[in-house]
């Protein structure tokens, strides 16, 4: 694997900053939301409960937000939680595995007419069939 030179790394960071970088960040206790103001003038607001490491956290801990020197990262020292500003702009609120687990949990709770009918039909048959030991 080839290592990136400092010049290449700086160019890559500059590309990522073109979409905007954080100039301020705060936690709005009243609304339970993180508010990030970007260099472009855009204000990004999201519920803390949506982000990995922030859900269920104490409001005092959520209020202490550090912005990385590049403006591309947010860090909550009391929670040891980090989020990427470019990822937040794309709707990514955690790692891939964490996001997949969140989506899977939501899908399992989903209700549809087909799912309800199948559950009722299985119930009339005595429930879910037992696994065959093998």
Short mmCIF file of the N, C-alpha and C atoms (twelve columns), coordinates in Angstrom:
data_MODEL
# 
_entry.id   MODEL 
# 
loop_
_atom_site.group_PDB 
_atom_site.id 
_atom_site.type_symbol 
_atom_site.label_atom_id 
_atom_site.label_alt_id 
_atom_site.label_comp_id 
_atom_site.label_asym_id 
_atom_site.label_seq_id 
_atom_site.Cartn_x 
_atom_site.Cartn_y 
_atom_site.Cartn_z 
_atom_site.pdbx_PDB_model_num 
ATOM 1   N N  . UNK A 1   0.846   -1.176  0.000  1 
ATOM 2   C CA . UNK A 1   0.000   0.000   0.000  1 
ATOM 3   C C  . UNK A 1   0.891   1.238   0.000  1 
ATOM 4   N N  . UNK A 2   0.612   2.183   -0.881 1 
ATOM 5   C CA . UNK A 2   1.419   3.390   -1.015 1 
ATOM 6   C C  . UNK A 2   0.954   4.442   -0.011 1 
ATOM 7   N N  . UNK A 3   1.901   5.046   0.670  1 
ATOM 8   C CA . UNK A 3   1.569   6.098   1.622  1 
ATOM 9   C C  . UNK A 3   1.333   7.412   0.894  1 
ATOM 10  N N  . UNK A 4   0.404   8.181   1.412  1 
ATOM 11  C CA . UNK A 4   0.062   9.470   0.832  1 
ATOM 12  C C  . UNK A 4   1.099   10.507  1.270  1 
ATOM 13  N N  . UNK A 5   1.542   11.349  0.353  1 
ATOM 14  C CA . UNK A 5   2.480   12.409  0.718  1 
ATOM 15  C C  . UNK A 5   1.724   13.519  1.434  1 
ATOM 16  N N  . UNK A 6   2.449   14.369  2.100  1 
ATOM 17  C CA . UNK A 6   1.832   15.489  2.816  1 
ATOM 18  C C  . UNK A 6   1.082   16.383  1.833  1 
ATOM 19  N N  . UNK A 7   1.661   16.614  0.685  1 
ATOM 20  C CA . UNK A 7   1.020   17.474  -0.322 1 
ATOM 21  C C  . UNK A 7   -0.293  16.858  -0.787 1 
ATOM 22  N N  . UNK A 8   -0.291  15.532  -1.023 1 
ATOM 23  C CA . UNK A 8   -1.523  14.847  -1.436 1 
ATOM 24  C C  . UNK A 8   -2.575  14.898  -0.332 1 
ATOM 25  N N  . UNK A 9   -2.137  14.724  0.902  1 
ATOM 26  C CA . UNK A 9   -3.068  14.767  2.034  1 
ATOM 27  C C  . UNK A 9   -3.680  16.155  2.187  1 
ATOM 28  N N  . UNK A 10  -2.865  17.188  2.043  1 
ATOM 29  C CA . UNK A 10  -3.389  18.556  2.146  1 
ATOM 30  C C  . UNK A 10  -4.361  18.864  1.014  1 
ATOM 31  N N  . UNK A 11  -4.070  18.376  -0.187 1 
ATOM 32  C CA . UNK A 11  -4.968  18.580  -1.324 1 
ATOM 33  C C  . UNK A 11  -6.301  17.866  -1.088 1 
ATOM 34  N N  . UNK A 12  -6.226  16.660  -0.552 1 
ATOM 35  C CA . UNK A 12  -7.452  15.900  -0.260 1 
ATOM 36  C C  . UNK A 12  -8.291  16.621  0.795  1 
ATOM 37  N N  . UNK A 13  -7.632  17.141  1.848  1 
ATOM 38  C CA . UNK A 13  -8.364  17.866  2.882  1 
ATOM 39  C C  . UNK A 13  -9.020  19.122  2.294  1 
ATOM 40  N N  . UNK A 14  -8.306  19.819  1.426  1 
ATOM 41  C CA . UNK A 14  -8.862  21.032  0.815  1 
ATOM 42  C C  . UNK A 14  -10.093 20.704  -0.019 1 
ATOM 43  N N  . UNK A 15  -10.056 19.580  -0.722 1 
ATOM 44  C CA . UNK A 15  -11.227 19.140  -1.504 1 
ATOM 45  C C  . UNK A 15  -12.426 18.908  -0.598 1 
ATOM 46  N N  . UNK A 16  -12.187 18.244  0.526  1 
ATOM 47  C CA . UNK A 16  -13.277 17.957  1.462  1 
ATOM 48  C C  . UNK A 16  -13.826 19.229  2.074  1 
ATOM 49  N N  . UNK A 17  -12.982 20.235  2.263  1 
ATOM 50  C CA . UNK A 17  -13.425 21.497  2.865  1 
ATOM 51  C C  . UNK A 17  -14.252 22.334  1.899  1 
ATOM 52  N N  . UNK A 18  -14.167 22.080  0.600  1 
ATOM 53  C CA . UNK A 18  -14.899 22.877  -0.385 1 
ATOM 54  C C  . UNK A 18  -16.405 22.796  -0.191 1 
ATOM 55  N N  . UNK A 19  -16.906 21.693  0.329  1 
ATOM 56  C CA . UNK A 19  -18.337 21.545  0.582  1 
ATOM 57  C C  . UNK A 19  -18.784 22.285  1.830  1 
ATOM 58  N N  . UNK A 20  -17.843 22.849  2.546  1 
ATOM 59  C CA . UNK A 20  -18.134 23.574  3.775  1 
ATOM 60  C C  . UNK A 20  -17.490 22.893  4.961  1 
ATOM 61  N N  . UNK A 21  -17.099 23.678  5.921  1 
ATOM 62  C CA . UNK A 21  -16.512 23.149  7.150  1 
ATOM 63  C C  . UNK A 21  -17.128 23.887  8.326  1 
ATOM 64  N N  . UNK A 22  -17.074 23.253  9.481  1 
ATOM 65  C CA . UNK A 22  -17.716 23.802  10.673 1 
ATOM 66  C C  . UNK A 22  -16.965 25.038  11.171 1 
ATOM 67  N N  . UNK A 23  -17.733 26.084  11.438 1 
ATOM 68  C CA . UNK A 23  -17.157 27.278  12.062 1 
ATOM 69  C C  . UNK A 23  -17.679 27.441  13.488 1 
ATOM 70  N N  . UNK A 24  -18.803 26.804  13.789 1 
ATOM 71  C CA . UNK A 24  -19.312 26.788  15.165 1 
ATOM 72  C C  . UNK A 24  -20.217 25.580  15.332 1 
ATOM 73  N N  . UNK A 25  -20.318 25.126  16.584 1 
ATOM 74  C CA . UNK A 25  -21.186 23.982  16.895 1 
ATOM 75  C C  . UNK A 25  -21.689 24.148  18.319 1 
ATOM 76  N N  . UNK A 26  -22.958 23.821  18.510 1 
ATOM 77  C CA . UNK A 26  -23.539 23.930  19.850 1 
ATOM 78  C C  . UNK A 26  -24.656 22.898  19.979 1 
ATOM 79  N N  . UNK A 27  -25.045 22.650  21.230 1 
ATOM 80  C CA . UNK A 27  -26.166 21.761  21.499 1 
ATOM 81  C C  . UNK A 27  -27.332 22.611  21.979 1 
ATOM 82  N N  . UNK A 28  -28.462 22.509  21.308 1 
ATOM 83  C CA . UNK A 28  -29.681 23.222  21.673 1 
ATOM 84  C C  . UNK A 28  -30.469 22.316  22.621 1 
ATOM 85  N N  . UNK A 29  -30.376 22.598  23.912 1 
ATOM 86  C CA . UNK A 29  -31.026 21.750  24.928 1 
ATOM 87  C C  . UNK A 29  -32.542 21.717  24.769 1 
ATOM 88  N N  . UNK A 30  -33.111 22.853  24.448 1 
ATOM 89  C CA . UNK A 30  -34.569 22.942  24.351 1 
ATOM 90  C C  . UNK A 30  -35.110 21.998  23.277 1 
ATOM 91  N N  . UNK A 31  -34.413 21.930  22.160 1 
ATOM 92  C CA . UNK A 31  -34.877 21.090  21.052 1 
ATOM 93  C C  . UNK A 31  -34.183 19.726  20.984 1 
ATOM 94  N N  . UNK A 32  -33.156 19.522  21.802 1 
ATOM 95  C CA . UNK A 32  -32.430 18.251  21.789 1 
ATOM 96  C C  . UNK A 32  -31.677 18.018  20.497 1 
ATOM 97  N N  . UNK A 33  -31.154 19.109  19.917 1 
ATOM 98  C CA . UNK A 33  -30.499 19.025  18.608 1 
ATOM 99  C C  . UNK A 33  -29.101 19.627  18.629 1 
ATOM 100 N N  . UNK A 34  -28.244 19.063  17.804 1 
ATOM 101 C CA . UNK A 34  -26.915 19.612  17.575 1 
ATOM 102 C C  . UNK A 34  -27.044 20.586  16.403 1 
ATOM 103 N N  . UNK A 35  -26.463 21.765  16.556 1 
ATOM 104 C CA . UNK A 35  -26.528 22.798  15.521 1 
ATOM 105 C C  . UNK A 35  -25.102 23.127  15.089 1 
ATOM 106 N N  . UNK A 36  -24.812 22.942  13.804 1 
ATOM 107 C CA . UNK A 36  -23.477 23.187  13.270 1 
ATOM 108 C C  . UNK A 36  -23.596 24.246  12.174 1 
ATOM 109 N N  . UNK A 37  -22.867 25.343  12.347 1 
ATOM 110 C CA . UNK A 37  -22.849 26.382  11.309 1 
ATOM 111 C C  . UNK A 37  -21.618 26.164  10.442 1 
ATOM 112 N N  . UNK A 38  -21.825 26.151  9.124  1 
ATOM 113 C CA . UNK A 38  -20.751 25.890  8.176  1 
ATOM 114 C C  . UNK A 38  -20.213 27.175  7.569  1 
ATOM 115 N N  . UNK A 39  -19.036 27.079  6.995  1 
ATOM 116 C CA . UNK A 39  -18.380 28.221  6.356  1 
ATOM 117 C C  . UNK A 39  -19.200 28.758  5.187  1 
ATOM 118 N N  . UNK A 40  -20.073 27.949  4.627  1 
ATOM 119 C CA . UNK A 40  -20.899 28.344  3.483  1 
ATOM 120 C C  . UNK A 40  -22.128 29.141  3.905  1 
ATOM 121 N N  . UNK A 41  -22.350 29.238  5.234  1 
ATOM 122 C CA . UNK A 41  -23.545 29.916  5.736  1 
ATOM 123 C C  . UNK A 41  -24.683 28.952  6.019  1 
ATOM 124 N N  . UNK A 42  -24.532 27.702  5.600  1 
ATOM 125 C CA . UNK A 42  -25.545 26.682  5.854  1 
ATOM 126 C C  . UNK A 42  -25.485 26.295  7.331  1 
ATOM 127 N N  . UNK A 43  -26.650 26.053  7.912  1 
ATOM 128 C CA . UNK A 43  -26.720 25.573  9.281  1 
ATOM 129 C C  . UNK A 43  -27.300 24.165  9.252  1 
ATOM 130 N N  . UNK A 44  -26.527 23.227  9.773  1 
ATOM 131 C CA . UNK A 44  -26.925 21.822  9.814  1 
ATOM 132 C C  . UNK A 44  -27.434 21.529  11.217 1 
ATOM 133 N N  . UNK A 45  -28.654 21.018  11.315 1 
ATOM 134 C CA . UNK A 45  -29.261 20.714  12.605 1 
ATOM 135 C C  . UNK A 45  -29.781 19.284  12.574 1 
ATOM 136 N N  . UNK A 46  -29.448 18.514  13.621 1 
ATOM 137 C CA . UNK A 46  -29.929 17.139  13.686 1 
ATOM 138 C C  . UNK A 46  -30.153 16.729  15.140 1 
ATOM 139 N N  . UNK A 47  -31.114 15.815  15.369 1 
ATOM 140 C CA . UNK A 47  -31.352 15.332  16.733 1 
ATOM 141 C C  . UNK A 47  -30.145 14.542  17.224 1 
ATOM 142 N N  . UNK A 48  -29.706 14.812  18.438 1 
ATOM 143 C CA . UNK A 48  -28.573 14.087  19.003 1 
ATOM 144 C C  . UNK A 48  -28.858 12.588  19.038 1 
ATOM 145 N N  . UNK A 49  -30.114 12.213  19.188 1 
ATOM 146 C CA . UNK A 49  -30.479 10.796  19.272 1 
ATOM 147 C C  . UNK A 49  -30.197 10.033  17.982 1 
ATOM 148 N N  . UNK A 50  -29.977 10.729  16.860 1 
ATOM 149 C CA . UNK A 50  -29.693 10.065  15.583 1 
ATOM 150 C C  . UNK A 50  -28.237 9.675   15.422 1 
ATOM 151 N N  . UNK A 51  -27.342 10.254  16.220 1 
ATOM 152 C CA . UNK A 51  -25.919 10.087  15.979 1 
ATOM 153 C C  . UNK A 51  -25.268 9.076   16.914 1 
ATOM 154 N N  . UNK A 52  -24.346 8.323   16.353 1 
ATOM 155 C CA . UNK A 52  -23.604 7.324   17.115 1 
ATOM 156 C C  . UNK A 52  -22.845 7.996   18.257 1 
ATOM 157 N N  . UNK A 53  -23.033 7.481   19.454 1 
ATOM 158 C CA . UNK A 53  -22.333 7.991   20.621 1 
ATOM 159 C C  . UNK A 53  -23.010 9.140   21.325 1 
ATOM 160 N N  . UNK A 54  -24.053 9.713   20.710 1 
ATOM 161 C CA . UNK A 54  -24.722 10.867  21.311 1 
ATOM 162 C C  . UNK A 54  -26.081 10.513  21.904 1 
ATOM 163 N N  . UNK A 55  -26.701 9.463   21.413 1 
ATOM 164 C CA . UNK A 55  -28.046 9.084   21.874 1 
ATOM 165 C C  . UNK A 55  -28.038 8.798   23.369 1 
ATOM 166 N N  . UNK A 56  -28.952 9.402   24.081 1 
ATOM 167 C CA . UNK A 56  -29.110 9.173   25.507 1 
ATOM 168 C C  . UNK A 56  -28.064 9.851   26.377 1 
ATOM 169 N N  . UNK A 57  -27.221 10.674  25.778 1 
ATOM 170 C CA . UNK A 57  -26.153 11.334  26.533 1 
ATOM 171 C C  . UNK A 57  -26.690 12.495  27.364 1 
ATOM 172 N N  . UNK A 58  -25.967 12.809  28.408 1 
ATOM 173 C CA . UNK A 58  -26.293 13.913  29.300 1 
ATOM 174 C C  . UNK A 58  -26.175 15.244  28.542 1 
ATOM 175 N N  . UNK A 59  -27.137 16.161  28.706 1 
ATOM 176 C CA . UNK A 59  -27.076 17.448  28.012 1 
ATOM 177 C C  . UNK A 59  -25.783 18.238  28.269 1 
ATOM 178 N N  . UNK A 60  -25.222 18.123  29.479 1 
ATOM 179 C CA . UNK A 60  -23.955 18.820  29.743 1 
ATOM 180 C C  . UNK A 60  -22.836 18.271  28.868 1 
ATOM 181 N N  . UNK A 61  -22.792 16.953  28.710 1 
ATOM 182 C CA . UNK A 61  -21.774 16.326  27.865 1 
ATOM 183 C C  . UNK A 61  -21.993 16.690  26.398 1 
ATOM 184 N N  . UNK A 62  -23.248 16.756  25.984 1 
ATOM 185 C CA . UNK A 62  -23.557 17.124  24.601 1 
ATOM 186 C C  . UNK A 62  -23.202 18.577  24.303 1 
ATOM 187 N N  . UNK A 63  -23.209 19.408  25.313 1 
ATOM 188 C CA . UNK A 63  -22.934 20.835  25.122 1 
ATOM 189 C C  . UNK A 63  -21.455 21.124  24.886 1 
ATOM 190 N N  . UNK A 64  -20.583 20.212  25.269 1 
ATOM 191 C CA . UNK A 64  -19.141 20.420  25.090 1 
ATOM 192 C C  . UNK A 64  -18.704 19.797  23.768 1 
ATOM 193 N N  . UNK A 65  -18.682 20.609  22.724 1 
ATOM 194 C CA . UNK A 65  -18.328 20.150  21.374 1 
ATOM 195 C C  . UNK A 65  -17.052 20.853  20.945 1 
ATOM 196 N N  . UNK A 66  -16.095 20.078  20.470 1 
ATOM 197 C CA . UNK A 66  -14.863 20.633  19.919 1 
ATOM 198 C C  . UNK A 66  -14.886 20.459  18.404 1 
ATOM 199 N N  . UNK A 67  -14.408 21.468  17.702 1 
ATOM 200 C CA . UNK A 67  -14.289 21.409  16.245 1 
ATOM 201 C C  . UNK A 67  -12.820 21.163  15.921 1 
ATOM 202 N N  . UNK A 68  -12.553 20.213  15.024 1 
ATOM 203 C CA . UNK A 68  -11.173 19.915  14.645 1 
ATOM 204 C C  . UNK A 68  -10.555 21.137  13.964 1 
ATOM 205 N N  . UNK A 69  -9.223  21.252  13.964 1 
ATOM 206 C CA . UNK A 69  -8.571  22.407  13.315 1 
ATOM 207 C C  . UNK A 69  -8.962  22.587  11.847 1 
ATOM 208 N N  . UNK A 70  -9.241  21.486  11.149 1 
ATOM 209 C CA . UNK A 70  -9.636  21.579  9.742  1 
ATOM 210 C C  . UNK A 70  -11.094 21.990  9.584  1 
ATOM 211 N N  . UNK A 71  -11.878 21.845  10.664 1 
ATOM 212 C CA . UNK A 71  -13.308 22.128  10.599 1 
ATOM 213 C C  . UNK A 71  -14.111 20.978  10.037 1 
ATOM 214 N N  . UNK A 72  -13.447 19.844  9.790  1 
ATOM 215 C CA . UNK A 72  -14.118 18.699  9.180  1 
ATOM 216 C C  . UNK A 72  -14.593 17.669  10.192 1 
ATOM 217 N N  . UNK A 73  -14.248 17.867  11.458 1 
ATOM 218 C CA . UNK A 73  -14.643 16.903  12.473 1 
ATOM 219 C C  . UNK A 73  -15.226 17.567  13.703 1 
ATOM 220 N N  . UNK A 74  -16.141 16.875  14.361 1 
ATOM 221 C CA . UNK A 74  -16.721 17.319  15.633 1 
ATOM 222 C C  . UNK A 74  -16.371 16.259  16.672 1 
ATOM 223 N N  . UNK A 75  -16.006 16.710  17.871 1 
ATOM 224 C CA . UNK A 75  -15.607 15.781  18.930 1 
ATOM 225 C C  . UNK A 75  -16.287 16.166  20.231 1 
ATOM 226 N N  . UNK A 76  -16.841 15.164  20.923 1 
ATOM 227 C CA . UNK A 76  -17.442 15.330  22.241 1 
ATOM 228 C C  . UNK A 76  -16.506 14.639  23.230 1 
ATOM 229 N N  . UNK A 77  -15.623 15.391  23.913 1 
ATOM 230 C CA . UNK A 77  -14.628 14.766  24.786 1 
ATOM 231 C C  . UNK A 77  -15.230 13.944  25.924 1 
ATOM 232 N N  . UNK A 78  -16.304 14.396  26.522 1 
ATOM 233 C CA . UNK A 78  -16.906 13.667  27.641 1 
ATOM 234 C C  . UNK A 78  -17.529 12.350  27.191 1 
ATOM 235 N N  . UNK A 79  -17.839 12.232  25.907 1 
ATOM 236 C CA . UNK A 79  -18.488 11.029  25.379 1 
ATOM 237 C C  . UNK A 79  -17.536 10.180  24.540 1 
ATOM 238 N N  . UNK A 80  -16.353 10.719  24.255 1 
ATOM 239 C CA . UNK A 80  -15.399 10.083  23.348 1 
ATOM 240 C C  . UNK A 80  -16.088 9.738   22.026 1 
ATOM 241 N N  . UNK A 81  -16.850 10.688  21.512 1 
ATOM 242 C CA . UNK A 81  -17.596 10.503  20.264 1 
ATOM 243 C C  . UNK A 81  -17.089 11.491  19.221 1 
ATOM 244 N N  . UNK A 82  -17.032 11.045  17.981 1 
ATOM 245 C CA . UNK A 82  -16.564 11.873  16.878 1 
ATOM 246 C C  . UNK A 82  -17.500 11.709  15.691 1 
ATOM 247 N N  . UNK A 83  -17.744 12.807  14.990 1 
ATOM 248 C CA . UNK A 83  -18.527 12.771  13.759 1 
ATOM 249 C C  . UNK A 83  -17.817 13.594  12.702 1 
ATOM 250 N N  . UNK A 84  -17.964 13.174  11.465 1 
ATOM 251 C CA . UNK A 84  -17.362 13.856  10.326 1 
ATOM 252 C C  . UNK A 84  -18.382 14.810  9.711  1 
ATOM 253 N N  . UNK A 85  -17.988 16.066  9.512  1 
ATOM 254 C CA . UNK A 85  -18.896 17.060  8.926  1 
ATOM 255 C C  . UNK A 85  -19.302 16.660  7.503  1 
ATOM 256 N N  . UNK A 86  -18.359 16.258  6.618  1 
ATOM 257 C CA . UNK A 86  -18.782 15.831  5.280  1 
ATOM 258 C C  . UNK A 86  -19.759 14.650  5.322  1 
ATOM 259 N N  . UNK A 87  -19.546 13.724  6.255  1 
ATOM 260 C CA . UNK A 87  -20.477 12.596  6.378  1 
ATOM 261 C C  . UNK A 87  -21.851 13.063  6.844  1 
ATOM 262 N N  . UNK A 88  -21.878 13.983  7.802  1 
ATOM 263 C CA . UNK A 88  -23.161 14.508  8.275  1 
ATOM 264 C C  . UNK A 88  -23.940 15.156  7.136  1 
ATOM 265 N N  . UNK A 89  -23.229 15.855  6.263  1 
ATOM 266 C CA . UNK A 89  -23.884 16.496  5.119  1 
ATOM 267 C C  . UNK A 89  -24.499 15.464  4.171  1 
ATOM 268 N N  . UNK A 90  -23.985 14.238  4.217  1 
ATOM 269 C CA . UNK A 90  -24.524 13.167  3.376  1 
ATOM 270 C C  . UNK A 90  -25.528 12.293  4.120  1 
ATOM 271 N N  . UNK A 91  -25.843 12.678  5.374  1 
ATOM 272 C CA . UNK A 91  -26.822 11.914  6.143  1 
ATOM 273 C C  . UNK A 91  -26.245 10.699  6.838  1 
ATOM 274 N N  . UNK A 92  -24.936 10.667  7.027  1 
ATOM 275 C CA . UNK A 92  -24.269 9.553   7.697  1 
ATOM 276 C C  . UNK A 92  -23.982 9.989   9.132  1 
ATOM 277 N N  . UNK A 93  -24.594 9.301   10.094 1 
ATOM 278 C CA . UNK A 93  -24.502 9.698   11.497 1 
ATOM 279 C C  . UNK A 93  -23.692 8.728   12.350 1 
ATOM 280 N N  . UNK A 94  -22.865 7.889   11.725 1 
ATOM 281 C CA . UNK A 94  -22.028 6.951   12.459 1 
ATOM 282 C C  . UNK A 94  -21.265 6.056   11.501 1 
ATOM 283 N N  . UNK A 95  -20.617 5.025   12.057 1 
ATOM 284 C CA . UNK A 95  -19.865 4.096   11.230 1 
ATOM 285 C C  . UNK A 95  -20.819 3.257   10.379 1 
ATOM 286 N N  . UNK A 96  -20.279 2.597   9.380  1 
ATOM 287 C CA . UNK A 96  -21.103 1.764   8.501  1 
ATOM 288 C C  . UNK A 96  -21.831 0.680   9.288  1 
ATOM 289 N N  . UNK A 97  -21.097 0.011   10.188 1 
ATOM 290 C CA . UNK A 97  -21.731 -1.079  10.941 1 
ATOM 291 C C  . UNK A 97  -22.804 -0.544  11.881 1 
ATOM 292 N N  . UNK A 98  -22.565 0.608   12.474 1 
ATOM 293 C CA . UNK A 98  -23.562 1.202   13.365 1 
ATOM 294 C C  . UNK A 98  -24.801 1.614   12.579 1 
ATOM 295 N N  . UNK A 99  -24.594 2.249   11.424 1 
ATOM 296 C CA . UNK A 99  -25.720 2.666   10.579 1 
ATOM 297 C C  . UNK A 99  -26.518 1.446   10.118 1 
ATOM 298 N N  . UNK A 100 -25.828 0.366   9.740  1 
ATOM 299 C CA . UNK A 100 -26.521 -0.847  9.296  1 
ATOM 300 C C  . UNK A 100 -27.370 -1.420  10.424 1 
ATOM 301 N N  . UNK A 101 -26.825 -1.407  11.637 1 
ATOM 302 C CA . UNK A 101 -27.590 -1.923  12.776 1 
ATOM 303 C C  . UNK A 101 -28.825 -1.067  13.035 1 
ATOM 304 N N  . UNK A 102 -28.697 0.250   12.892 1 
ATOM 305 C CA . UNK A 102 -29.841 1.137   13.096 1 
ATOM 306 C C  . UNK A 102 -30.921 0.889   12.047 1 
ATOM 307 N N  . UNK A 103 -30.509 0.740   10.796 1 
ATOM 308 C CA . UNK A 103 -31.472 0.489   9.724  1 
ATOM 309 C C  . UNK A 103 -32.134 -0.878  9.897  1 
ATOM 310 N N  . UNK A 104 -31.358 -1.885  10.304 1 
ATOM 311 C CA . UNK A 104 -31.912 -3.227  10.528 1 
ATOM 312 C C  . UNK A 104 -32.937 -3.227  11.648 1 
ATOM 313 N N  . UNK A 105 -32.651 -2.489  12.714 1 
ATOM 314 C CA . UNK A 105 -33.585 -2.422  13.841 1 
ATOM 315 C C  . UNK A 105 -34.887 -1.750  13.422 1 
ATOM 316 N N  . UNK A 106 -34.779 -0.720  12.612 1 
ATOM 317 C CA . UNK A 106 -35.994 -0.041  12.138 1 
ATOM 318 C C  . UNK A 106 -36.797 -0.943  11.221 1 
ATOM 319 N N  . UNK A 107 -36.091 -1.690  10.369 1 
ATOM 320 C CA . UNK A 107 -36.785 -2.596  9.449  1 
ATOM 321 C C  . UNK A 107 -37.520 -3.702  10.189 1 
ATOM 322 N N  . UNK A 108 -36.926 -4.195  11.260 1 
ATOM 323 C CA . UNK A 108 -37.562 -5.242  12.052 1 
ATOM 324 C C  . UNK A 108 -38.812 -4.770  12.762 1 
ATOM 325 N N  . UNK A 109 -38.886 -3.480  13.051 1 
ATOM 326 C CA . UNK A 109 -40.063 -2.920  13.721 1 
ATOM 327 C C  . UNK A 109 -41.143 -2.506  12.734 1 
ATOM 328 N N  . UNK A 110 -40.813 -2.521  11.454 1 
ATOM 329 C CA . UNK A 110 -41.751 -2.035  10.440 1 
ATOM 330 C C  . UNK A 110 -43.029 -2.858  10.440 1 
ATOM 331 N N  . UNK A 111 -44.130 -2.203  10.213 1 
ATOM 332 C CA . UNK A 111 -45.427 -2.859  10.121 1 
ATOM 333 C C  . UNK A 111 -45.969 -2.675  8.706  1 
ATOM 334 N N  . UNK A 112 -46.435 -3.742  8.152  1 
ATOM 335 C CA . UNK A 112 -47.088 -3.670  6.850  1 
ATOM 336 C C  . UNK A 112 -48.247 -4.654  6.873  1 
ATOM 337 N N  . UNK A 113 -49.173 -4.493  5.942  1 
ATOM 338 C CA . UNK A 113 -50.307 -5.414  5.860  1 
ATOM 339 C C  . UNK A 113 -49.819 -6.843  5.609  1 
ATOM 340 N N  . UNK A 114 -48.812 -6.984  4.747  1 
ATOM 341 C CA . UNK A 114 -48.305 -8.317  4.424  1 
ATOM 342 C C  . UNK A 114 -47.670 -8.961  5.657  1 
ATOM 343 N N  . UNK A 115 -46.889 -8.173  6.404  1 
ATOM 344 C CA . UNK A 115 -46.229 -8.716  7.598  1 
ATOM 345 C C  . UNK A 115 -47.272 -9.104  8.656  1 
ATOM 346 N N  . UNK A 116 -48.294 -8.283  8.836  1 
ATOM 347 C CA . UNK A 116 -49.357 -8.581  9.803  1 
ATOM 348 C C  . UNK A 116 -50.102 -9.843  9.405  1 
ATOM 349 N N  . UNK A 117 -50.444 -9.982  8.124  1 
ATOM 350 C CA . UNK A 117 -51.155 -11.180 7.637  1 
ATOM 351 C C  . UNK A 117 -50.324 -12.432 7.843  1 
ATOM 352 N N  . UNK A 118 -49.031 -12.359 7.531  1 
ATOM 353 C CA . UNK A 118 -48.153 -13.524 7.684  1 
ATOM 354 C C  . UNK A 118 -48.044 -13.929 9.148  1 
ATOM 355 N N  . UNK A 119 -47.945 -12.959 10.051 1 
ATOM 356 C CA . UNK A 119 -47.857 -13.259 11.487 1 
ATOM 357 C C  . UNK A 119 -49.140 -13.930 11.974 1 
ATOM 358 N N  . UNK A 120 -50.283 -13.450 11.520 1 
ATOM 359 C CA . UNK A 120 -51.563 -14.051 11.921 1 
ATOM 360 C C  . UNK A 120 -51.694 -15.471 11.385 1 
ATOM 361 N N  . UNK A 121 -51.286 -15.668 10.121 1 
ATOM 362 C CA . UNK A 121 -51.360 -17.004 9.522  1 
ATOM 363 C C  . UNK A 121 -50.447 -17.971 10.271 1 
ATOM 364 N N  . UNK A 122 -49.257 -17.536 10.622 1 
ATOM 365 C CA . UNK A 122 -48.346 -18.388 11.391 1 
ATOM 366 C C  . UNK A 122 -48.924 -18.698 12.755 1 
ATOM 367 N N  . UNK A 123 -49.588 -17.740 13.365 1 
ATOM 368 C CA . UNK A 123 -50.205 -17.947 14.674 1 
ATOM 369 C C  . UNK A 123 -51.289 -19.009 14.612 1 
ATOM 370 N N  . UNK A 124 -52.099 -18.991 13.548 1 
ATOM 371 C CA . UNK A 124 -53.159 -20.000 13.390 1 
ATOM 372 C C  . UNK A 124 -52.567 -21.391 13.188 1 
ATOM 373 N N  . UNK A 125 -51.352 -21.473 12.667 1 
ATOM 374 C CA . UNK A 125 -50.705 -22.752 12.425 1 
ATOM 375 C C  . UNK A 125 -49.904 -23.213 13.654 1 
ATOM 376 N N  . UNK A 126 -49.932 -22.447 14.714 1 
ATOM 377 C CA . UNK A 126 -49.184 -22.832 15.904 1 
ATOM 378 C C  . UNK A 126 -47.892 -22.052 16.083 1 
ATOM 379 N N  . UNK A 127 -47.711 -20.990 15.338 1 
ATOM 380 C CA . UNK A 127 -46.506 -20.146 15.494 1 
ATOM 381 C C  . UNK A 127 -45.393 -20.549 14.573 1 
ATOM 382 N N  . UNK A 128 -44.246 -19.991 14.837 1 
ATOM 383 C CA . UNK A 128 -43.068 -20.243 14.008 1 
ATOM 384 C C  . UNK A 128 -42.662 -21.708 14.142 1 
ATOM 385 N N  . UNK A 129 -42.352 -22.359 13.013 1 
ATOM 386 C CA . UNK A 129 -41.944 -23.760 13.088 1 
ATOM 387 C C  . UNK A 129 -40.634 -23.920 13.858 1 
ATOM 388 N N  . UNK A 130 -40.498 -25.040 14.565 1 
ATOM 389 C CA . UNK A 130 -39.271 -25.308 15.302 1 
ATOM 390 C C  . UNK A 130 -38.171 -25.664 14.313 1 
ATOM 391 N N  . UNK A 131 -36.944 -25.295 14.681 1 
ATOM 392 C CA . UNK A 131 -35.812 -25.644 13.836 1 
ATOM 393 C C  . UNK A 131 -35.532 -27.143 13.922 1 
ATOM 394 N N  . UNK A 132 -35.200 -27.713 12.805 1 
ATOM 395 C CA . UNK A 132 -34.816 -29.125 12.797 1 
ATOM 396 C C  . UNK A 132 -33.386 -29.206 13.287 1 
ATOM 397 N N  . UNK A 133 -33.129 -30.069 14.265 1 
ATOM 398 C CA . UNK A 133 -31.760 -30.216 14.756 1 
ATOM 399 C C  . UNK A 133 -30.981 -31.040 13.761 1 
ATOM 400 N N  . UNK A 134 -29.756 -30.626 13.538 1 
ATOM 401 C CA . UNK A 134 -29.070 -31.343 12.496 1 
ATOM 402 C C  . UNK A 134 -27.694 -31.528 12.760 1 
# 
